[in-house]
PDB file of C-alpha atoms in Angstrom:
ATOM      1  CA  MET A   1      96.600-117.098 141.888  1.00  0.00           C
ATOM      2  CA  VAL A   2      98.969-114.293 140.745  1.00  0.00           C
ATOM      3  CA  LEU A   3     101.036-115.547 137.799  1.00  0.00           C
ATOM      4  CA  ASN A   4      98.152-115.171 135.380  1.00  0.00           C
ATOM      5  CA  ARG A   5      97.150-111.675 136.522  1.00  0.00           C
ATOM      6  CA  GLN A   6      97.997-108.225 135.219  1.00  0.00           C
ATOM      7  CA  GLY A   7      99.813-107.377 138.452  1.00  0.00           C
ATOM      8  CA  TYR A   8     102.438-110.026 137.752  1.00  0.00           C
ATOM      9  CA  ASP A   9     102.914-108.745 134.206  1.00  0.00           C
ATOM     10  CA  ASP A  10     103.377-105.259 135.663  1.00  0.00           C
ATOM     11  CA  LEU A  11     105.912-106.620 138.152  1.00  0.00           C
ATOM     12  CA  ILE A  12     107.967-108.245 135.383  1.00  0.00           C
ATOM     13  CA  MET A  13     107.789-104.996 133.416  1.00  0.00           C
ATOM     14  CA  TYR A  14     109.107-103.182 136.487  1.00  0.00           C
ATOM     15  CA  LEU A  15     111.991-105.646 136.637  1.00  0.00           C
ATOM     16  CA  THR A  16     112.855-105.159 132.980  1.00  0.00           C
ATOM     17  CA  GLN A  17     112.742-101.380 133.403  1.00  0.00           C
ATOM     18  CA  ASN A  18     115.329-101.697 136.163  1.00  0.00           C
ATOM     19  CA  LEU A  19     117.696-104.202 134.554  1.00  0.00           C
ATOM     20  CA  ALA A  20     120.346-101.475 134.290  1.00  0.00           C
ATOM     21  CA  LEU A  21     120.865-101.893 138.055  1.00  0.00           C
ATOM     22  CA  PHE A  22     122.174-105.372 137.344  1.00  0.00           C
ATOM     23  CA  GLU A  23     124.391-104.349 134.442  1.00  0.00           C
ATOM     24  CA  LYS A  24     126.504-101.690 136.120  1.00  0.00           C
ATOM     25  CA  PRO A  25     129.113-101.989 138.850  1.00  0.00           C
ATOM     26  CA  GLY A  26     128.329-100.712 142.292  1.00  0.00           C
ATOM     27  CA  GLU A  27     129.330-100.797 145.920  1.00  0.00           C
ATOM     28  CA  ILE A  28     129.560-104.306 147.345  1.00  0.00           C
ATOM     29  CA  LYS A  29     129.581-104.677 151.109  1.00  0.00           C
ATOM     30  CA  PRO A  30     131.952-107.244 152.625  1.00  0.00           C
ATOM     31  CA  GLY A  31     130.284-110.635 152.918  1.00  0.00           C
ATOM     32  CA  ALA A  32     127.498-109.691 150.503  1.00  0.00           C
ATOM     33  CA  PRO A  33     125.459-112.658 149.276  1.00  0.00           C
ATOM     34  CA  THR A  34     125.175-113.452 145.597  1.00  0.00           C
ATOM     35  CA  VAL A  35     122.257-111.999 143.673  1.00  0.00           C
ATOM     36  CA  MET A  36     120.509-115.388 143.631  1.00  0.00           C
ATOM     37  CA  GLU A  37     121.105-116.073 147.324  1.00  0.00           C
ATOM     38  CA  LEU A  38     119.538-112.747 148.200  1.00  0.00           C
ATOM     39  CA  ILE A  39     116.571-113.264 145.875  1.00  0.00           C
ATOM     40  CA  GLU A  40     115.861-116.672 147.400  1.00  0.00           C
ATOM     41  CA  ASP A  41     116.216-115.316 150.946  1.00  0.00           C
ATOM     42  CA  VAL A  42     114.014-112.248 150.409  1.00  0.00           C
ATOM     43  CA  ILE A  43     111.310-114.194 148.587  1.00  0.00           C
ATOM     44  CA  ALA A  44     111.323-116.944 151.246  1.00  0.00           C
ATOM     45  CA  GLN A  45     110.977-114.373 154.037  1.00  0.00           C
ATOM     46  CA  ASN A  46     108.014-112.808 152.269  1.00  0.00           C
ATOM     47  CA  VAL A  47     106.322-116.182 151.718  1.00  0.00           C
ATOM     48  CA  MET A  48     106.660-116.904 155.428  1.00  0.00           C
ATOM     49  CA  LEU A  49     105.100-113.522 156.208  1.00  0.00           C
ATOM     50  CA  ILE A  50     102.184-114.230 153.873  1.00  0.00           C
ATOM     51  CA  CYS A  51     101.489-117.535 155.582  1.00  0.00           C
ATOM     52  CA  GLN A  52     101.852-116.039 159.076  1.00  0.00           C
ATOM     53  CA  GLN A  53      99.577-113.095 158.310  1.00  0.00           C
ATOM     54  CA  HIS A  54      96.910-115.115 156.513  1.00  0.00           C
ATOM     55  CA  THR A  55      96.198-117.868 159.009  1.00  0.00           C
ATOM     56  CA  GLU A  56      92.986-118.742 157.178  1.00  0.00           C
ATOM     57  CA  LEU A  57      94.919-120.177 154.214  1.00  0.00           C
ATOM     58  CA  THR A  58      94.338-123.852 153.577  1.00  0.00           C
ATOM     59  CA  THR A  59      97.174-126.284 152.964  1.00  0.00           C
ATOM     60  CA  GLU A  60      96.213-126.317 149.293  1.00  0.00           C
ATOM     61  CA  GLN A  61      96.386-122.518 149.063  1.00  0.00           C
ATOM     62  CA  ARG A  62      99.767-122.483 150.802  1.00  0.00           C
ATOM     63  CA  SER A  63     101.030-125.097 148.371  1.00  0.00           C
ATOM     64  CA  GLN A  64      99.760-123.039 145.452  1.00  0.00           C
ATOM     65  CA  ILE A  65     101.601-119.980 146.790  1.00  0.00           C
ATOM     66  CA  VAL A  66     104.826-121.970 147.079  1.00  0.00           C
ATOM     67  CA  ARG A  67     104.439-123.319 143.513  1.00  0.00           C
ATOM     68  CA  GLU A  68     103.834-119.857 142.127  1.00  0.00           C
ATOM     69  CA  VAL A  69     106.725-118.395 144.098  1.00  0.00           C
ATOM     70  CA  ASP A  70     108.948-121.107 142.613  1.00  0.00           C
ATOM     71  CA  GLY A  71     107.801-119.892 139.193  1.00  0.00           C
ATOM     72  CA  ILE A  72     108.623-116.307 140.098  1.00  0.00           C
ATOM     73  CA  VAL A  73     112.111-117.268 141.297  1.00  0.00           C
ATOM     74  CA  TYR A  74     112.598-119.265 138.090  1.00  0.00           C
ATOM     75  CA  ASP A  75     111.596-116.222 136.029  1.00  0.00           C
ATOM     76  CA  LEU A  76     114.068-114.080 137.955  1.00  0.00           C
ATOM     77  CA  GLN A  77     116.794-116.671 137.382  1.00  0.00           C
ATOM     78  CA  GLU A  78     116.096-116.604 133.665  1.00  0.00           C
ATOM     79  CA  VAL A  79     116.116-112.831 133.374  1.00  0.00           C
ATOM     80  CA  LEU A  80     119.196-112.389 135.566  1.00  0.00           C
ATOM     81  CA  SER A  81     121.025-115.568 134.551  1.00  0.00           C
ATOM     82  CA  SER A  82     124.269-113.847 133.605  1.00  0.00           C
ATOM     83  CA  ILE A  83     124.758-112.262 137.025  1.00  0.00           C
ATOM     84  CA  THR A  84     123.074-114.532 139.580  1.00  0.00           C
ATOM     85  CA  SER A  85     126.397-115.738 141.002  1.00  0.00           C
ATOM     86  CA  ARG A  86     127.884-112.245 141.428  1.00  0.00           C
ATOM     87  CA  PRO A  87     127.887-110.542 144.827  1.00  0.00           C
ATOM     88  CA  VAL A  88     124.918-108.225 145.166  1.00  0.00           C
ATOM     89  CA  THR A  89     125.577-104.488 145.142  1.00  0.00           C
ATOM     90  CA  VAL A  90     123.956-102.100 147.607  1.00  0.00           C
ATOM     91  CA  GLU A  91     121.588-100.771 144.905  1.00  0.00           C
ATOM     92  CA  GLN A  92     120.666-104.280 143.766  1.00  0.00           C
ATOM     93  CA  HIS A  93     119.993-105.260 147.377  1.00  0.00           C
ATOM     94  CA  MET A  94     117.558-102.370 147.780  1.00  0.00           C
ATOM     95  CA  PHE A  95     115.802-103.291 144.532  1.00  0.00           C
ATOM     96  CA  ILE A  96     115.525-106.979 145.448  1.00  0.00           C
ATOM     97  CA  ASP A  97     114.074-106.049 148.864  1.00  0.00           C
ATOM     98  CA  GLU A  98     111.512-103.827 147.159  1.00  0.00           C
ATOM     99  CA  PHE A  99     110.738-106.470 144.526  1.00  0.00           C
ATOM    100  CA  GLY A 100     110.164-109.066 147.253  1.00  0.00           C
ATOM    101  CA  GLY A 101     107.733-106.704 148.961  1.00  0.00           C
ATOM    102  CA  LEU A 102     105.862-106.217 145.697  1.00  0.00           C
ATOM    103  CA  VAL A 103     105.602-109.993 145.258  1.00  0.00           C
ATOM    104  CA  LYS A 104     104.174-110.214 148.774  1.00  0.00           C
ATOM    105  CA  ASN A 105     101.649-107.490 147.931  1.00  0.00           C
ATOM    106  CA  LEU A 106     100.483-109.476 144.895  1.00  0.00           C
ATOM    107  CA  PHE A 107      99.778-112.503 147.071  1.00  0.00           C
ATOM    108  CA  ASP A 108      98.244-110.427 149.870  1.00  0.00           C
ATOM    109  CA  ASN A 109      95.799-108.965 147.357  1.00  0.00           C
ATOM    110  CA  ALA A 110      95.060-112.363 145.824  1.00  0.00           C
ATOM    111  CA  VAL A 111      94.174-113.995 149.139  1.00  0.00           C
ATOM    112  CA  SER A 112      92.169-111.069 150.506  1.00  0.00           C
TER     113      SER A 112
END
């Protein structure tokens, strides 16, 4: 659906271009989740939005979206493996929110 498309390659390139955000210290708000907790939460919220907004999706298509999202989260875990258990900084939080929105856009375009 999206993992084998140019848009996903562009998304991973965008991530690699912004890896410096995950290498430098920054402001951490009290009670901030870890990087991985936030990634999982943001991606899950966007998957739910996709399914709510595209009511015409079949069970098979929804399952395919979930499988591909699992692959995306796995890729993020691999790229960010050294910092996934650290509390997320304010800048990282903003990036992860944006990244999750871009993932949603990929799927929105694929199902339209």
